[in-house]
Coordinates of C-alpha atoms in Angstrom, one line a residue:
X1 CA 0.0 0.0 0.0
X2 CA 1.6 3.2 -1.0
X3 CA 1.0 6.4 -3.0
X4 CA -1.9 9.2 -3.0
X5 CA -4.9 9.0 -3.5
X6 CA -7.6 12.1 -4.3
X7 CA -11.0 12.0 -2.9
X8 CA -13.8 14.3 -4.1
X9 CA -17.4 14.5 -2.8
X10 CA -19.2 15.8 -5.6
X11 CA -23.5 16.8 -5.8
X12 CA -24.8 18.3 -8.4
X13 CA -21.0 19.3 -9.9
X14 CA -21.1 18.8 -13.2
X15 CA -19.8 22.8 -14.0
X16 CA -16.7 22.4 -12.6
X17 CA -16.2 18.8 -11.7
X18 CA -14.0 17.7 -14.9
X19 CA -11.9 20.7 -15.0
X20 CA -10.9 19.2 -11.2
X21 CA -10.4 16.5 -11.8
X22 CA -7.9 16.9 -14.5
X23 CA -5.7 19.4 -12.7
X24 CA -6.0 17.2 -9.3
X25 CA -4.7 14.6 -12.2
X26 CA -1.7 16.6 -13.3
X27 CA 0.3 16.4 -9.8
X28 CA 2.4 14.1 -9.8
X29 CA 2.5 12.0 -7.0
X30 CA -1.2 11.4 -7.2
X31 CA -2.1 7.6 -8.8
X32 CA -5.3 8.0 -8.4
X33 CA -8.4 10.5 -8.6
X34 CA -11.9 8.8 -7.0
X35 CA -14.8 10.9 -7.3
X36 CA -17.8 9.9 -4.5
X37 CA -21.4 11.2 -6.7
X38 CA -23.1 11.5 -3.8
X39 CA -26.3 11.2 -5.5
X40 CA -26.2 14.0 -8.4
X41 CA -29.0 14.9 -10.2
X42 CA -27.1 15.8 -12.9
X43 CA -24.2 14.9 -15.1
X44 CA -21.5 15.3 -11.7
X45 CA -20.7 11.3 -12.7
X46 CA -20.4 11.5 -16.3
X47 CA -18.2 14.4 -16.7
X48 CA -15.9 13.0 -13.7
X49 CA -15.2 9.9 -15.4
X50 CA -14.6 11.1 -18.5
X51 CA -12.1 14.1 -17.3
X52 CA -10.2 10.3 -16.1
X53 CA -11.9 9.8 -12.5
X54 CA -12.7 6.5 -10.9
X55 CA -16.2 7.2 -10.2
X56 CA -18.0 5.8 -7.1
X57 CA -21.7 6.2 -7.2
X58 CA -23.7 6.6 -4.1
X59 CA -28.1 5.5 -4.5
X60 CA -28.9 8.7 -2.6
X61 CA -27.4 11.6 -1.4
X62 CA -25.7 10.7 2.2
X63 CA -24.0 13.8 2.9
X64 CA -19.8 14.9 2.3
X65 CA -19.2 12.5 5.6
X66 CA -20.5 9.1 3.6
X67 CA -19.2 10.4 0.3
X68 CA -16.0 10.3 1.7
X69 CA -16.1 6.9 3.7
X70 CA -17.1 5.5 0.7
X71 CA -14.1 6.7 -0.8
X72 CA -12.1 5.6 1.7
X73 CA -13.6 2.2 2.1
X74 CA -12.6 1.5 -1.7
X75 CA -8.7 2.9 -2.0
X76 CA -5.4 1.5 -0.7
X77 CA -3.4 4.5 -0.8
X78 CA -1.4 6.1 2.5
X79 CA -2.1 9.9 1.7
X80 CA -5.6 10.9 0.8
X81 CA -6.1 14.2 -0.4
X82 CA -9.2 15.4 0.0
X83 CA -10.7 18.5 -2.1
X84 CA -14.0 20.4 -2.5
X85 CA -15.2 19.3 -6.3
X86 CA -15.4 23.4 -7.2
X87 CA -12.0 24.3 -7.0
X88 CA -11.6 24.0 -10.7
X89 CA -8.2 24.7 -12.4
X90 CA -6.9 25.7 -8.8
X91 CA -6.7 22.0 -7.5
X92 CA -3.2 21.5 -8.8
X93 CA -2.1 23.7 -6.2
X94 CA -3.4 21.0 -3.2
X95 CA 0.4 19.6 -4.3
X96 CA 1.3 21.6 -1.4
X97 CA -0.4 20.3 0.7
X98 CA 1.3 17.2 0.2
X99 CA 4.8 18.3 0.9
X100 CA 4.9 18.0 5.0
X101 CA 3.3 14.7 4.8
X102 CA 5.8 13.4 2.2
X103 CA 8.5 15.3 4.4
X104 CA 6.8 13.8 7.3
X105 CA 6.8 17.1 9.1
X106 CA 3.0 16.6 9.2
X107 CA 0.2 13.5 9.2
X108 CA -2.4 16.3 8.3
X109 CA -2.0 19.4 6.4
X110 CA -5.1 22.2 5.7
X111 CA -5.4 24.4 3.3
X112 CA -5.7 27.9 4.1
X113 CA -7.9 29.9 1.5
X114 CA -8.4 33.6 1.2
X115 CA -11.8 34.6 0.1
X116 CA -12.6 36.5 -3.0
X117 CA -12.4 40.4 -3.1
X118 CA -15.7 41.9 -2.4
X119 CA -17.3 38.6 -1.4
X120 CA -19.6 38.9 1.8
X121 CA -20.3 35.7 3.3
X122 CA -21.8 34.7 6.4
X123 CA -21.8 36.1 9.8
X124 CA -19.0 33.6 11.5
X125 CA -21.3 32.0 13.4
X126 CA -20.2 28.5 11.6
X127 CA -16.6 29.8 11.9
X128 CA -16.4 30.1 15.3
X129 CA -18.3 27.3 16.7
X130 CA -15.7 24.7 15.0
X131 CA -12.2 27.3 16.6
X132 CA -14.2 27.3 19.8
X133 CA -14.8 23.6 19.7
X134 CA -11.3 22.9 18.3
X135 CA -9.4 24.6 21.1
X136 CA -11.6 23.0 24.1
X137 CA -11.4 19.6 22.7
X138 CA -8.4 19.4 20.6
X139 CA -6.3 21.8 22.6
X140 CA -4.9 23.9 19.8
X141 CA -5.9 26.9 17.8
X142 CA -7.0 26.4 14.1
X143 CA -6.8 29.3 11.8
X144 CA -9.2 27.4 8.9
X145 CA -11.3 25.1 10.9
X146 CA -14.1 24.6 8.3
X147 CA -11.1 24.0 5.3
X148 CA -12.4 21.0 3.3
X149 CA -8.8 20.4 1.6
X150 CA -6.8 18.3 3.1
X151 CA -4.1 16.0 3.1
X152 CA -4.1 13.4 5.5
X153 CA -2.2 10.0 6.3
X154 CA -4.4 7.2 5.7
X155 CA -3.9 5.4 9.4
X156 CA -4.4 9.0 11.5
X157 CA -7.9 8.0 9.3
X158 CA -8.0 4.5 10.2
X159 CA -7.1 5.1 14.0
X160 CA -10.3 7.7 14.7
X161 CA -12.6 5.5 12.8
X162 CA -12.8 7.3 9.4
X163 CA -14.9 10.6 8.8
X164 CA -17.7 12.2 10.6
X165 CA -21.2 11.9 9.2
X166 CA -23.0 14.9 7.6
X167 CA -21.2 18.5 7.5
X168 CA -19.3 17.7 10.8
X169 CA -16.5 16.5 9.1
X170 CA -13.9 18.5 9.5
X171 CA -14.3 19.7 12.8
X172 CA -14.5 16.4 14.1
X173 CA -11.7 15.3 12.2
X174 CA -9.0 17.9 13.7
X175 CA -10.2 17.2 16.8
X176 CA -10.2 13.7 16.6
X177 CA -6.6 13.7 15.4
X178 CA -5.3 16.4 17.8
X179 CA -6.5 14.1 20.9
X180 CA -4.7 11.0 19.4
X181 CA -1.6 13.4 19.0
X182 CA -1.2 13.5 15.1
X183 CA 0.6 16.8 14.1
X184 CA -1.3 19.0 12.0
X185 CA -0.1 22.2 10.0
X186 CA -2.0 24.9 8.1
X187 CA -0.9 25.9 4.2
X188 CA -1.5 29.0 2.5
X189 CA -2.4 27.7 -1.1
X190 CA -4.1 30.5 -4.0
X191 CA -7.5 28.4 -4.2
X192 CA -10.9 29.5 -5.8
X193 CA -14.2 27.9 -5.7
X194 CA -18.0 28.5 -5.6
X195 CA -18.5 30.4 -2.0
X196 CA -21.8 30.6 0.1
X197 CA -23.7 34.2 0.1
X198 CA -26.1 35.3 2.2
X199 CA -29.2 34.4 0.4
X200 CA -31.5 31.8 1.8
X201 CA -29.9 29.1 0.4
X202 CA -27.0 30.2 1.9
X203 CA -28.2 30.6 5.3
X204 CA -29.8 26.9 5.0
X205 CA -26.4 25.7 4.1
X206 CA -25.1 27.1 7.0
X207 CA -27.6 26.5 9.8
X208 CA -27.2 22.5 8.5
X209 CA -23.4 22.8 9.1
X210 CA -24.0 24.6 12.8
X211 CA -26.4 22.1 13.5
X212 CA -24.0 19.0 12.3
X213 CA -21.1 20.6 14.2
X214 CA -22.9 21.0 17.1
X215 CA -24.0 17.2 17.1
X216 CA -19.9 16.0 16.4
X217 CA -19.2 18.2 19.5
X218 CA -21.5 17.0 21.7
X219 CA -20.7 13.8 21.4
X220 CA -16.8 14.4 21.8
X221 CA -17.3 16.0 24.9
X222 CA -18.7 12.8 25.9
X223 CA -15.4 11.0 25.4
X224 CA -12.5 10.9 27.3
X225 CA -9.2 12.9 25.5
X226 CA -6.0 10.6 24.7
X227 CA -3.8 13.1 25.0
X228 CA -3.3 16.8 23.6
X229 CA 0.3 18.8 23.0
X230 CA 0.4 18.7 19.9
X231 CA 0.1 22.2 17.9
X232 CA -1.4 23.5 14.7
X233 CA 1.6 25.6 12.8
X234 CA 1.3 27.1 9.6
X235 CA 3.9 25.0 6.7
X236 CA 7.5 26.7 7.0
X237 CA 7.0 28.9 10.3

């Protein structure tokens, strides 16, 4: 078992899915590109196998958190790199986030994304929840808590059970690796991809994630922490 593998949760992607795919394709220590339809209406599955994706089909949609363990569940490979199936062009630069695992300064690196100019998202609320959780429960403090690209060793993954259910996942998941002691740093990388406004749908989107987050911490503050001490540094400092 060796290599990297990409993992992309994809609904309703089919605008930008294939351009992802091949630029997640063009770095070169990836072998393998898996894209998780998590039940798509539309064309998400077609144009990710034909940009050159393994495609894993899902019956309904289950939510990023199955998407994922179903990607997991069906690759071999030590590094999975996780990324958001809107980045477009921009997910050749995930590379970097490979570069502390493969140096093994890191067994999870996070991406660290500016957002466009002009762009007014939400209110924080989201934001917040996940630093305030991470600190109390993981002991460290995350610049880009909610950062869905990742690289992350595949037994940190297999020693916390695999991903969190629903939109959870990746507060759950720096906590969970903090407490075992897994070092985790933060990478600056020039992403774009489709951002949340402050329309309705916006605000659904993000009372679902509040909601999901608050359910992963709940149930973490049930359990007992391994150990914390580890830190959260950005790549290079």
């Amino acid at each position: 078992m060796s290599g990297v593998v990409v993992i992309i949760p994809a609904f309703n992607e089919e605008d930008l899915i294939g351009e992802t795919v091949k630029a997640a394709l063009s770095i070169p220590e990836v072998d393998e590109v898996v894209v998780v339809d998590d039940g798509s209406e539309d064309e998400t599955a077609f144009v990710a196998y034909d940009a050159g994706a393994r495609v894993i089909q899902l019956d309904s949609n289950q939510g990023k958190g199955a998407a994922l363990n179903a990607g997991l569940a069906d690759t071999e490979s030590e590094i999975v790199l996780m990324i958001d199936a809107d980045l477009g062009a921009t997910a050749v630069e995930t590379r970097k986030l490979l570069e502390p695992l493969l140096a093994d300064q890191a067994d999870m690196s996070i991406a660290l994304m500016k957002a466009p100019p002009g762009h007014k998202g939400g209110f924080g609320l989201v934001t917040k929840l996940s630093k305030w959780a991470i600190g109390k429960y993981g002991g460290v403090e995350v610049t880009a808590p909610l950062s869905g690209q990742r690289a992350i060793r595949r037994k940190l993954l297999e020693d916390i059970g695999g991903f969190e259910m629903g939109f959870g996942v990746e507060t759950a998941l720096t906590i969970d690796a903090l407490r075992k002691g897994y070092r985790i740093v933060e990478v600056p990388l020039p992403l774009t991809h489709r951002v949340t406004g402050r329309d309705w749908r916006g605000f659904l989107h993000r009372g679902r994630q509040f909601y999901d987050i608050m359910k992963a911490v709940l149930r973490r503050r049930k359990m007992s922490s391994n150990r914390h001490g580890r830190e959260c540094r950005r790549h290079n400092d």
